[in-house]
Tab-separated table of N, CA, C and O in Angstrom:
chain	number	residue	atom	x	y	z
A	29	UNK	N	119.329	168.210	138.069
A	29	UNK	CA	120.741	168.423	137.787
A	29	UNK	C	121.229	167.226	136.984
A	29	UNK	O	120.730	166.136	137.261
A	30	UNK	N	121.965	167.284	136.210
A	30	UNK	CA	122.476	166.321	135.326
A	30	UNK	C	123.112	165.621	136.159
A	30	UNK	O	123.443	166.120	137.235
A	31	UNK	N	123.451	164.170	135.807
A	31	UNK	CA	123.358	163.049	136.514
A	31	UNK	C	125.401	163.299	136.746
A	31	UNK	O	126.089	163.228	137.764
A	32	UNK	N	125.787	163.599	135.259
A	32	UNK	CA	127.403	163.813	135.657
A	32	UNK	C	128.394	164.994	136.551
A	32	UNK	O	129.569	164.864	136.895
A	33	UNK	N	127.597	165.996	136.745
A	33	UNK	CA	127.144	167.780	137.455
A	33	UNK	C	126.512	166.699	138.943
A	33	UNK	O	127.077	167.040	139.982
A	34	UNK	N	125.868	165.965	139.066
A	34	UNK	CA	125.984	165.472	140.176
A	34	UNK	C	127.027	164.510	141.212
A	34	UNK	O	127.347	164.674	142.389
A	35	UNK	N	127.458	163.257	140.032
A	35	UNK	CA	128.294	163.107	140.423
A	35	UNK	C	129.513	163.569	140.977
A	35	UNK	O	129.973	163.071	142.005
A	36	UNK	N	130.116	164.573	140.305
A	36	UNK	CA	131.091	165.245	140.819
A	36	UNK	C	131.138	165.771	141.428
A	36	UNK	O	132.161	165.822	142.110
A	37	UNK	N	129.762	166.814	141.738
A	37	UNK	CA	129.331	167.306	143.329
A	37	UNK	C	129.965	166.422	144.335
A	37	UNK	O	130.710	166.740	145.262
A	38	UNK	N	129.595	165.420	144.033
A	38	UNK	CA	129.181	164.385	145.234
A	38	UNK	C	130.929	163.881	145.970
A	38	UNK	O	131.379	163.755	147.109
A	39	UNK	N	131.545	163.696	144.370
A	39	UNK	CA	132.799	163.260	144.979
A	39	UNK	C	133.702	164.320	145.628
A	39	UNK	O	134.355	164.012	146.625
A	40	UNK	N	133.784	165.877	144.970
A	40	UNK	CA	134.274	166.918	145.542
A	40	UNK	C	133.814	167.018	147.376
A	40	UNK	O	134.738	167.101	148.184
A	41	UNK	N	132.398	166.999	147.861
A	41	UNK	CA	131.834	167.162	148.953
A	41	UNK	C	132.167	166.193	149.575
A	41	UNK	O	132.121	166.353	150.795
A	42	UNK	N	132.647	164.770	149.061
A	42	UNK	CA	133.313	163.985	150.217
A	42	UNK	C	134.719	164.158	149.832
A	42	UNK	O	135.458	163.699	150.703
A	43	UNK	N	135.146	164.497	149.153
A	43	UNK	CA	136.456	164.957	149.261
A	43	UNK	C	137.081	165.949	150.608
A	43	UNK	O	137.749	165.847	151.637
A	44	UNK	N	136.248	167.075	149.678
A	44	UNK	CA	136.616	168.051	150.850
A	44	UNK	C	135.932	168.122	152.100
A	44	UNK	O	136.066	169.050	152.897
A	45	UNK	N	135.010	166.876	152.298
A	45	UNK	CA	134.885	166.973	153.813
A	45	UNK	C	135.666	165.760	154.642
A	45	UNK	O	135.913	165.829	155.846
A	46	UNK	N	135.991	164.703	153.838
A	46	UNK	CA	136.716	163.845	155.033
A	46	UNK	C	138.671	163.960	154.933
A	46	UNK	O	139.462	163.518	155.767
A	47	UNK	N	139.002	164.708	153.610
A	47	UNK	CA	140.520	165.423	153.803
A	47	UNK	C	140.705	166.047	154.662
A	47	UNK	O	141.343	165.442	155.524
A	48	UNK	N	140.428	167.168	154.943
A	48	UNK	CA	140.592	168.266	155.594
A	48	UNK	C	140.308	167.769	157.405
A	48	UNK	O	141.066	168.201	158.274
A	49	UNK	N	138.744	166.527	157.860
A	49	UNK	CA	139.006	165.525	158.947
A	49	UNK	C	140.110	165.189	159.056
A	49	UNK	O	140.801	165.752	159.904
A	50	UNK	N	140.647	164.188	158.265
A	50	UNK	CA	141.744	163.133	158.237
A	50	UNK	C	142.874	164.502	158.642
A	50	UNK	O	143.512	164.455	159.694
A	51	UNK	N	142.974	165.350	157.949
A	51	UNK	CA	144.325	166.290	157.823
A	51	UNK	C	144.398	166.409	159.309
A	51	UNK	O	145.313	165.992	160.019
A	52	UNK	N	143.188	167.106	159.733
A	52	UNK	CA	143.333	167.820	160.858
A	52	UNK	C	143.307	166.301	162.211
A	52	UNK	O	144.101	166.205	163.147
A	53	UNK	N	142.710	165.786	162.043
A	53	UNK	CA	142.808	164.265	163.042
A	53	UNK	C	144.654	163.997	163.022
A	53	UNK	O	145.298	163.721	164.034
A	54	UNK	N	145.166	164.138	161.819
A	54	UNK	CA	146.434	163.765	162.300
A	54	UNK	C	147.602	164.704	162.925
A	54	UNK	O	148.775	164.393	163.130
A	55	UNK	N	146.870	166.098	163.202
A	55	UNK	CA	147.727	167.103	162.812
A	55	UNK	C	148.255	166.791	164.995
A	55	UNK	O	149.132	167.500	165.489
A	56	UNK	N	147.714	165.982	165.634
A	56	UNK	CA	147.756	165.467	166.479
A	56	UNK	C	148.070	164.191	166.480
A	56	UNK	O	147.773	163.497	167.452
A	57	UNK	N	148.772	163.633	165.311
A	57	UNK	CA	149.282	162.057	166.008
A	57	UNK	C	150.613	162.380	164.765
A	57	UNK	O	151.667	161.856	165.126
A	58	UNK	N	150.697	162.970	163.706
A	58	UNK	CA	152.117	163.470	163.198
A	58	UNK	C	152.302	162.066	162.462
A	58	UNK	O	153.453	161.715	162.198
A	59	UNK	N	151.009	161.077	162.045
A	59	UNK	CA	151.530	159.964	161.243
A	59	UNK	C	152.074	159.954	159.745
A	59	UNK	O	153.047	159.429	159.204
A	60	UNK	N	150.740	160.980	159.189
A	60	UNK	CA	150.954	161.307	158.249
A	60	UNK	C	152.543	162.356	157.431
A	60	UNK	O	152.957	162.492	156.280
A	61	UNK	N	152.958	162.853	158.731
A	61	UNK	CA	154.120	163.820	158.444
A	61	UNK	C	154.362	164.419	159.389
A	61	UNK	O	153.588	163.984	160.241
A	62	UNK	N	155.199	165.468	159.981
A	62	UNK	CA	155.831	166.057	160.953
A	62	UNK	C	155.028	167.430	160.521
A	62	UNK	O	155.496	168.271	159.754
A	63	UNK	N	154.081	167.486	160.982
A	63	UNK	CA	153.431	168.897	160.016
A	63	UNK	C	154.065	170.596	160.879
A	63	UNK	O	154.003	171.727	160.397
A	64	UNK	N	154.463	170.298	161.838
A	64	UNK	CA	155.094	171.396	162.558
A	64	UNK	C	156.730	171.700	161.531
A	64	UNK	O	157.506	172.629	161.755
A	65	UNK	N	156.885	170.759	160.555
A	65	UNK	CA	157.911	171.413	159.519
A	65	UNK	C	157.771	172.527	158.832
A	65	UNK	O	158.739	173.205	158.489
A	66	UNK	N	156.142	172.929	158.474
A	66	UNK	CA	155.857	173.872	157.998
A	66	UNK	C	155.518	175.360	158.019
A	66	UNK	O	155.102	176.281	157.316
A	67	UNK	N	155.921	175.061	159.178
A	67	UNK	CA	156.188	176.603	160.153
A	67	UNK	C	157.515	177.327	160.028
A	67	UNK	O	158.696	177.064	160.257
A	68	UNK	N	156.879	178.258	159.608
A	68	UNK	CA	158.451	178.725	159.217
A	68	UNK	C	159.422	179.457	160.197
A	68	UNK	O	158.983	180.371	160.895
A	69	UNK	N	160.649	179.102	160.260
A	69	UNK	CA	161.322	179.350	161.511
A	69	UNK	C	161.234	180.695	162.010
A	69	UNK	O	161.347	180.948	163.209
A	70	UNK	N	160.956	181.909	160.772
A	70	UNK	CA	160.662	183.434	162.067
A	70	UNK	C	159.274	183.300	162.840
A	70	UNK	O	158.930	183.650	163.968
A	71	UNK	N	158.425	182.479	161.507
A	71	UNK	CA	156.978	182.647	162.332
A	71	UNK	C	157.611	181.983	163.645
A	71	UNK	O	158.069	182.802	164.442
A	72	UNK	N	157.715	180.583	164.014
A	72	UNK	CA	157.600	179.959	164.890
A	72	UNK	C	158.241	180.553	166.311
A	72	UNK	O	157.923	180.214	167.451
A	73	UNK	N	159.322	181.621	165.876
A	73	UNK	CA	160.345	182.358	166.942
A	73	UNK	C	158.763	183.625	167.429
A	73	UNK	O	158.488	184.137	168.514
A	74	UNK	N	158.392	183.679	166.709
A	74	UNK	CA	157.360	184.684	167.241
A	74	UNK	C	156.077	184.282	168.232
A	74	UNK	O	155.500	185.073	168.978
A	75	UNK	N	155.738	182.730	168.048
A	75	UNK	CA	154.429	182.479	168.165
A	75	UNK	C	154.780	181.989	170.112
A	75	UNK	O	155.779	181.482	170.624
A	76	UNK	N	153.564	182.397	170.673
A	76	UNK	CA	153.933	182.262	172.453
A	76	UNK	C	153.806	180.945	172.698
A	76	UNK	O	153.820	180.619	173.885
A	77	UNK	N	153.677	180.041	171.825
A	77	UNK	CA	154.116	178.408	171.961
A	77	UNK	C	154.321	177.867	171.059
A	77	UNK	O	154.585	178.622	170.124
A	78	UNK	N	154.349	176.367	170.716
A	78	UNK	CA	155.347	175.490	170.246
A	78	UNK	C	154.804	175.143	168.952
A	78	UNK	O	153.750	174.520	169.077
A	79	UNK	N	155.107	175.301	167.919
A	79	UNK	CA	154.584	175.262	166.406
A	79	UNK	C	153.653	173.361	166.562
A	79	UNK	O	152.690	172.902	165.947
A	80	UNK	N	154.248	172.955	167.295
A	80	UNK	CA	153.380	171.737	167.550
A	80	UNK	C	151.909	171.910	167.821
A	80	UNK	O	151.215	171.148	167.148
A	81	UNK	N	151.181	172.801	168.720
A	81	UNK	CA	150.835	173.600	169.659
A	81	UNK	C	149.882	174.206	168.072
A	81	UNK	O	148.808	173.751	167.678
A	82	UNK	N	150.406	174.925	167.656
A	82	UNK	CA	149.651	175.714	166.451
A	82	UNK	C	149.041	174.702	165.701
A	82	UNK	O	147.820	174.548	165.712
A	83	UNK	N	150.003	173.816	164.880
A	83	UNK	CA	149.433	172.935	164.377
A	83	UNK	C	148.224	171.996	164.860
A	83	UNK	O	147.441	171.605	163.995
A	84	UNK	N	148.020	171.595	166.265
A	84	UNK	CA	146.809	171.388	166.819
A	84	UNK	C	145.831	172.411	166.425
A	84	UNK	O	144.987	171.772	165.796
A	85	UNK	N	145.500	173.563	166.444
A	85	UNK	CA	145.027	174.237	166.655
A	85	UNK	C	144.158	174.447	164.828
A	85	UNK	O	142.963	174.504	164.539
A	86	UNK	N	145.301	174.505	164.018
A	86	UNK	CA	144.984	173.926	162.638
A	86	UNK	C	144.801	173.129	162.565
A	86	UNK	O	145.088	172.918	161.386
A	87	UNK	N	144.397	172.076	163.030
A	87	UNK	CA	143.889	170.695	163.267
A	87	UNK	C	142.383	170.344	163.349
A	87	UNK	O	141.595	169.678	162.678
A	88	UNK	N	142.327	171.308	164.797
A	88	UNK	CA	140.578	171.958	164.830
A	88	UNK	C	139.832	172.440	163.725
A	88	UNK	O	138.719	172.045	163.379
A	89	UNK	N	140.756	173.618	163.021
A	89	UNK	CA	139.704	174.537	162.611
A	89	UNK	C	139.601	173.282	161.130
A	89	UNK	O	138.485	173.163	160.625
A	90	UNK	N	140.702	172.479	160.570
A	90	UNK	CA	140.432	171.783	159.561
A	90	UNK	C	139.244	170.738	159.482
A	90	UNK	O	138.495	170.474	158.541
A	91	UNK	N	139.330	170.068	161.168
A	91	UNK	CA	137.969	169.522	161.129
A	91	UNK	C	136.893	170.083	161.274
A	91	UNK	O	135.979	169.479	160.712
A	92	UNK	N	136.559	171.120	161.867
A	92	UNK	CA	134.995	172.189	161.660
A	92	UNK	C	135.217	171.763	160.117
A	92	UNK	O	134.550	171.053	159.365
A	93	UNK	N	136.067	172.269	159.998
A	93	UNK	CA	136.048	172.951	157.886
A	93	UNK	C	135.307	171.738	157.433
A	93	UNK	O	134.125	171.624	157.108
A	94	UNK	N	136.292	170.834	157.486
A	94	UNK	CA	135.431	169.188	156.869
A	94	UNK	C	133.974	168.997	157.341
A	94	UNK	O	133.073	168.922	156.506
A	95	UNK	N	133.791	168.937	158.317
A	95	UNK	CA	132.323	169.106	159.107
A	95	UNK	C	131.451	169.937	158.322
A	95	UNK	O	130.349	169.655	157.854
A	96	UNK	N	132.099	170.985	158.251
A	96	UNK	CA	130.900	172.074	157.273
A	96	UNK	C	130.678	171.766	156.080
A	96	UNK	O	129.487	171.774	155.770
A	97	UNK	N	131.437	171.482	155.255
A	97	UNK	CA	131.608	170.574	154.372
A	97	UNK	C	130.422	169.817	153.897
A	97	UNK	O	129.776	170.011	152.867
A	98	UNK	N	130.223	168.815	154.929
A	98	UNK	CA	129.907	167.351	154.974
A	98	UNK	C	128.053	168.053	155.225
A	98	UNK	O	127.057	167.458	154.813
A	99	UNK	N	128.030	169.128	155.828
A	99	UNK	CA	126.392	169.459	156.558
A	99	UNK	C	126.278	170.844	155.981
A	99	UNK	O	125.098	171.173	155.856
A	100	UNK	N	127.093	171.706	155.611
A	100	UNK	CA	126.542	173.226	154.910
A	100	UNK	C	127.686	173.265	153.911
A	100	UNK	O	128.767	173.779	154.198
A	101	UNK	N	127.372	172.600	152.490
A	101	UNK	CA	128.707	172.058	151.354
A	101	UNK	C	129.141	173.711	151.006
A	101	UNK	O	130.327	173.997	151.172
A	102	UNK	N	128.263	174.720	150.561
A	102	UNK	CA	128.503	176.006	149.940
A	102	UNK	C	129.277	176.349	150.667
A	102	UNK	O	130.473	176.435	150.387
A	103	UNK	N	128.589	176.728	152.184
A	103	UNK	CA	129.538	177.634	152.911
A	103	UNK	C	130.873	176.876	153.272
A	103	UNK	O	131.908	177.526	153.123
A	104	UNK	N	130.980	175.512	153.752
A	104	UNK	CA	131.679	174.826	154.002
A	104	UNK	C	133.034	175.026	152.501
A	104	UNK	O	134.168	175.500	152.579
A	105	UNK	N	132.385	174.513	151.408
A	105	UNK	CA	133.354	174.736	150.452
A	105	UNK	C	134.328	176.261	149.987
A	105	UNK	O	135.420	176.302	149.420
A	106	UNK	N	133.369	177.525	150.519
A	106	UNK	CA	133.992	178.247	150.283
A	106	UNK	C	135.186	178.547	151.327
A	106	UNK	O	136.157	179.237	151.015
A	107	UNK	N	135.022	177.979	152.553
A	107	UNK	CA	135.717	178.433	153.865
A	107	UNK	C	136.862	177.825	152.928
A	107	UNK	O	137.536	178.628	152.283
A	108	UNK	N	137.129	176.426	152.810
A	108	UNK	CA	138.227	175.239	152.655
A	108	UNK	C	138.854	176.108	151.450
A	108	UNK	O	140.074	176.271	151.466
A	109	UNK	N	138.290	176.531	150.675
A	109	UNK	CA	138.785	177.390	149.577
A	109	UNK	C	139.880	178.684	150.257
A	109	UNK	O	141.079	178.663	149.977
A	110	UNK	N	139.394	179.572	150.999
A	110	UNK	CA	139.764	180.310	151.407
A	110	UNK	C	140.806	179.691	152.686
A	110	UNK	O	141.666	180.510	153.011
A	111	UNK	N	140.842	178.554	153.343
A	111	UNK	CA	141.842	178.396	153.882
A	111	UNK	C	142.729	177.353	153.669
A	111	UNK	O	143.255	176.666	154.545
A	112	UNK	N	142.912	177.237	152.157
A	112	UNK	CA	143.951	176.701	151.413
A	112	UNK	C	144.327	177.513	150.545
A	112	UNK	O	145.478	177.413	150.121
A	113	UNK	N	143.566	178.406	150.112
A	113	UNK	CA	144.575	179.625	149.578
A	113	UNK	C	145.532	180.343	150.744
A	113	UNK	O	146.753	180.470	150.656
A	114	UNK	N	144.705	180.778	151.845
A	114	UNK	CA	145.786	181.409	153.125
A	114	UNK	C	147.147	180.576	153.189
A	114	UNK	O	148.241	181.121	153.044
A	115	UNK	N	146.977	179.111	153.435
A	115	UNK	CA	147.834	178.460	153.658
A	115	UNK	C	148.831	178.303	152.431
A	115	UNK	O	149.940	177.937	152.818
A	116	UNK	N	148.740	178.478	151.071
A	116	UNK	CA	149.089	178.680	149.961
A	116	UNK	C	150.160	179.836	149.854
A	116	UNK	O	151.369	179.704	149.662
A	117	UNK	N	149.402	181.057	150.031
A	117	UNK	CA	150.072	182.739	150.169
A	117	UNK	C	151.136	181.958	151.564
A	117	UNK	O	152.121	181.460	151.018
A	118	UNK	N	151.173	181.797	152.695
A	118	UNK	CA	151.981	181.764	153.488
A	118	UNK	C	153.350	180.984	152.989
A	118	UNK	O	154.513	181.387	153.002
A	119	UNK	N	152.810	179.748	152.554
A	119	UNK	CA	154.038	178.892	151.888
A	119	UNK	C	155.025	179.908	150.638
A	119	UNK	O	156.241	179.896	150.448
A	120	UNK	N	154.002	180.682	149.984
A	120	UNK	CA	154.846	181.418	148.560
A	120	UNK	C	155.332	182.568	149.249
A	120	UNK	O	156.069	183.080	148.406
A	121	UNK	N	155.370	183.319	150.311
A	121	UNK	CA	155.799	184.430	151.520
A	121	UNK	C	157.015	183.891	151.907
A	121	UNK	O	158.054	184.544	151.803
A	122	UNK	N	156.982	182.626	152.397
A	122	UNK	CA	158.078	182.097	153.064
A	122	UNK	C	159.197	181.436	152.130
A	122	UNK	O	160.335	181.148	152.501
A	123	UNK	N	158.740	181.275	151.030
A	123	UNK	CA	159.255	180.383	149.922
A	123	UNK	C	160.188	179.293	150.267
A	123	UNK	O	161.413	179.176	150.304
A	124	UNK	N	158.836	178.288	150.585
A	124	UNK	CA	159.312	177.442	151.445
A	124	UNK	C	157.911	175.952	151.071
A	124	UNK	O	156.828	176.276	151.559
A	125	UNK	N	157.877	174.756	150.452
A	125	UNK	CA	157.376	173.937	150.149
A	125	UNK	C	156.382	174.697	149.344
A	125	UNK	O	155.168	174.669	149.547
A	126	UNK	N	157.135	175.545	148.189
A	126	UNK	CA	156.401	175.815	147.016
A	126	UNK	C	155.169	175.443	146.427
A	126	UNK	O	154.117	176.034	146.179
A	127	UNK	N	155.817	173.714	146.197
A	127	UNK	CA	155.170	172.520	145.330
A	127	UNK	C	154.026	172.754	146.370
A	127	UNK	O	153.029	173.288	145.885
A	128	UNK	N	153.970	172.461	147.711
A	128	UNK	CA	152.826	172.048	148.115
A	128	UNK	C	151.725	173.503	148.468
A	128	UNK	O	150.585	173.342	148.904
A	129	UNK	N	152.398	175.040	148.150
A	129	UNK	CA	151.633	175.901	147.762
A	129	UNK	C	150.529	175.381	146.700
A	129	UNK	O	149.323	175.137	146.657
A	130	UNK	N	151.655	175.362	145.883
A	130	UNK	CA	150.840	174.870	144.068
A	130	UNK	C	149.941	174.505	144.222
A	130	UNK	O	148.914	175.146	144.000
A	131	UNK	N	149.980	173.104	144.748
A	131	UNK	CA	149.146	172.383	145.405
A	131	UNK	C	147.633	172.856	145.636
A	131	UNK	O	146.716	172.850	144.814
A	132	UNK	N	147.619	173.249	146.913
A	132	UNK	CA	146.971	173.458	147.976
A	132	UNK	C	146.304	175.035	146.535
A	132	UNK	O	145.094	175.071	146.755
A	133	UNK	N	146.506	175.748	145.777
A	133	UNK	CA	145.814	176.480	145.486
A	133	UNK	C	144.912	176.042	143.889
A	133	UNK	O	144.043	176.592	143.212
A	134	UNK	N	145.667	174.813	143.810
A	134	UNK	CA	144.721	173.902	142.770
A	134	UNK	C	143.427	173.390	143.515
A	134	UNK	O	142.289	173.619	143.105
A	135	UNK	N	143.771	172.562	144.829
A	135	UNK	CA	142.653	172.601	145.232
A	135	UNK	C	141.962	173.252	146.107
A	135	UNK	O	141.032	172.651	146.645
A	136	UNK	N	142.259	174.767	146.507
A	136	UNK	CA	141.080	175.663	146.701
A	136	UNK	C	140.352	176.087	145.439
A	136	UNK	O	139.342	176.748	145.680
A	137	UNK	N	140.594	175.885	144.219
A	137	UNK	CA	140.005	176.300	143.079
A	137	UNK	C	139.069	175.176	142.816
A	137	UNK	O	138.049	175.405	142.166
A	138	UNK	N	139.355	173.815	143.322
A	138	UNK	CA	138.582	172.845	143.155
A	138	UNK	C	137.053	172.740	144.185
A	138	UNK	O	135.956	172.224	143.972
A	139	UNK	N	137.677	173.564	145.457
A	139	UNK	CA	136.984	173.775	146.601
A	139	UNK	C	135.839	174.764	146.186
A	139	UNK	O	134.660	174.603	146.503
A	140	UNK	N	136.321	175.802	145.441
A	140	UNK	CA	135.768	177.083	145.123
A	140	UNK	C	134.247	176.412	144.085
A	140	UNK	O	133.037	176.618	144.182
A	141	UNK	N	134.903	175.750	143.347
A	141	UNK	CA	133.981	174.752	142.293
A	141	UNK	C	133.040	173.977	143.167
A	141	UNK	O	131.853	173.872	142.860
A	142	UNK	N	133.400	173.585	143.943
A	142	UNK	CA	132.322	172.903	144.585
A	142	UNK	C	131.100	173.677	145.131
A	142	UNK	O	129.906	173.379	145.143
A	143	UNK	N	131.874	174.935	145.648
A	143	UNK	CA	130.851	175.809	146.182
A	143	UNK	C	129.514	176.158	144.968
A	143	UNK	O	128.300	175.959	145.005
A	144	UNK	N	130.585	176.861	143.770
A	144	UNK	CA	129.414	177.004	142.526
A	144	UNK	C	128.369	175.895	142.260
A	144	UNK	O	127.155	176.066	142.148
A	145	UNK	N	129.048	174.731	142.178
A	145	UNK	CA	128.347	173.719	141.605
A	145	UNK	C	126.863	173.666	142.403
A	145	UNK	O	125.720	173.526	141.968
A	146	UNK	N	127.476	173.865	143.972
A	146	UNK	CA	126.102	173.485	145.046
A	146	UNK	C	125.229	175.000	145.200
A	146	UNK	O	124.663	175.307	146.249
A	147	UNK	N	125.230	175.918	143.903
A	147	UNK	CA	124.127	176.641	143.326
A	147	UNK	C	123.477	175.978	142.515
A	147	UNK	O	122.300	176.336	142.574
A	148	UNK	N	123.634	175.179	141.772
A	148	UNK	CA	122.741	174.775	141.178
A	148	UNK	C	121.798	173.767	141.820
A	148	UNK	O	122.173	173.280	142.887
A	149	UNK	N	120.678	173.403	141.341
A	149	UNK	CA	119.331	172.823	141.895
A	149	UNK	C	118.969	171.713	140.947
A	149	UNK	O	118.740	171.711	139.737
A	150	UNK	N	118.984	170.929	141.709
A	150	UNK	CA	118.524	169.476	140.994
A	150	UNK	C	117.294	169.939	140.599
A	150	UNK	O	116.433	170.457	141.310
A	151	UNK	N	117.259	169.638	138.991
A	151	UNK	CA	115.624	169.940	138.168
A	151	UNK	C	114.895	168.384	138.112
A	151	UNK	O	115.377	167.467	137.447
A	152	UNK	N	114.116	168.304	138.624
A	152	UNK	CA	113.198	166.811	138.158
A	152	UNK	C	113.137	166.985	136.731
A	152	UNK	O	112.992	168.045	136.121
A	153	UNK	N	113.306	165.454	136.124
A	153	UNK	CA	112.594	165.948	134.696
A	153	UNK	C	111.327	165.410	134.341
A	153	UNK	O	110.841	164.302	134.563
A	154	UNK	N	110.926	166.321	133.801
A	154	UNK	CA	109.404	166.224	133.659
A	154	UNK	C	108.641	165.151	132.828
A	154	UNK	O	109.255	164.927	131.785
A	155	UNK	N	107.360	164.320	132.961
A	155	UNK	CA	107.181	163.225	132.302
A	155	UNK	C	106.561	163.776	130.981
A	155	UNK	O	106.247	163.002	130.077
């Protein structure tokens, strides 16, 4: 694999595996932000506990995600893809932190890339 097709592998796969850690590690200490803001007030009237409560729970599945990431990059990258687009569609539903829709579906496309990239196969080159 070309040496620059590698690099970027490399930085995407620690990207998207120690973000999505970090995200979800804080989604239980609220340093980074009050992330239970992003619940939107009908969802939260619906849900049988406390949008705090959920957000843990997205907390978990963000660190598996990073984890997979970090030890199965394809499958791992496509999940993170697919659950930053979900989280994307919900924000543009609610029309409600737009920007950080935008966001979040730039980098599932970046996520998505990572997945492609880790089809390809490092070629030795030949003497």
């Amino acid at each position: 694999m070309d040496t620059n097709v590698q690099r970027v592998k490399h930085l995407l796969k620690y990207t998207f595996g120690f973000v999505p850690i970090v995200a979800g590690l804080d989604k239980f200490s609220n340093i980074l932000t009050n992330w239970s803001q992003y619940v939107s007030e009908g969802f939260a009237e619906i849900l049988p506990f406390e949008p705090s409560t959920l957000m843990m729970i997205v907390g978990v599945v963000e660190i598996l995600a990073g984890v997979l990431v970090l030890t199965k990059t394809k499958i791992g990258a496509i999940v993170v893809s697919v659950w930053l687009t979900a989280i994307a569609l919900t924000l543009i539903f609610s029309w409600s932190y737009v920007d950080v829709a935008v966001r979040d579906l730039v980098m599932a496309i970046a996520a998505f890339s990572l997945a492609k990239l880790s089809d390809i196969k490092e070629v030795k080159a030949s003497s």
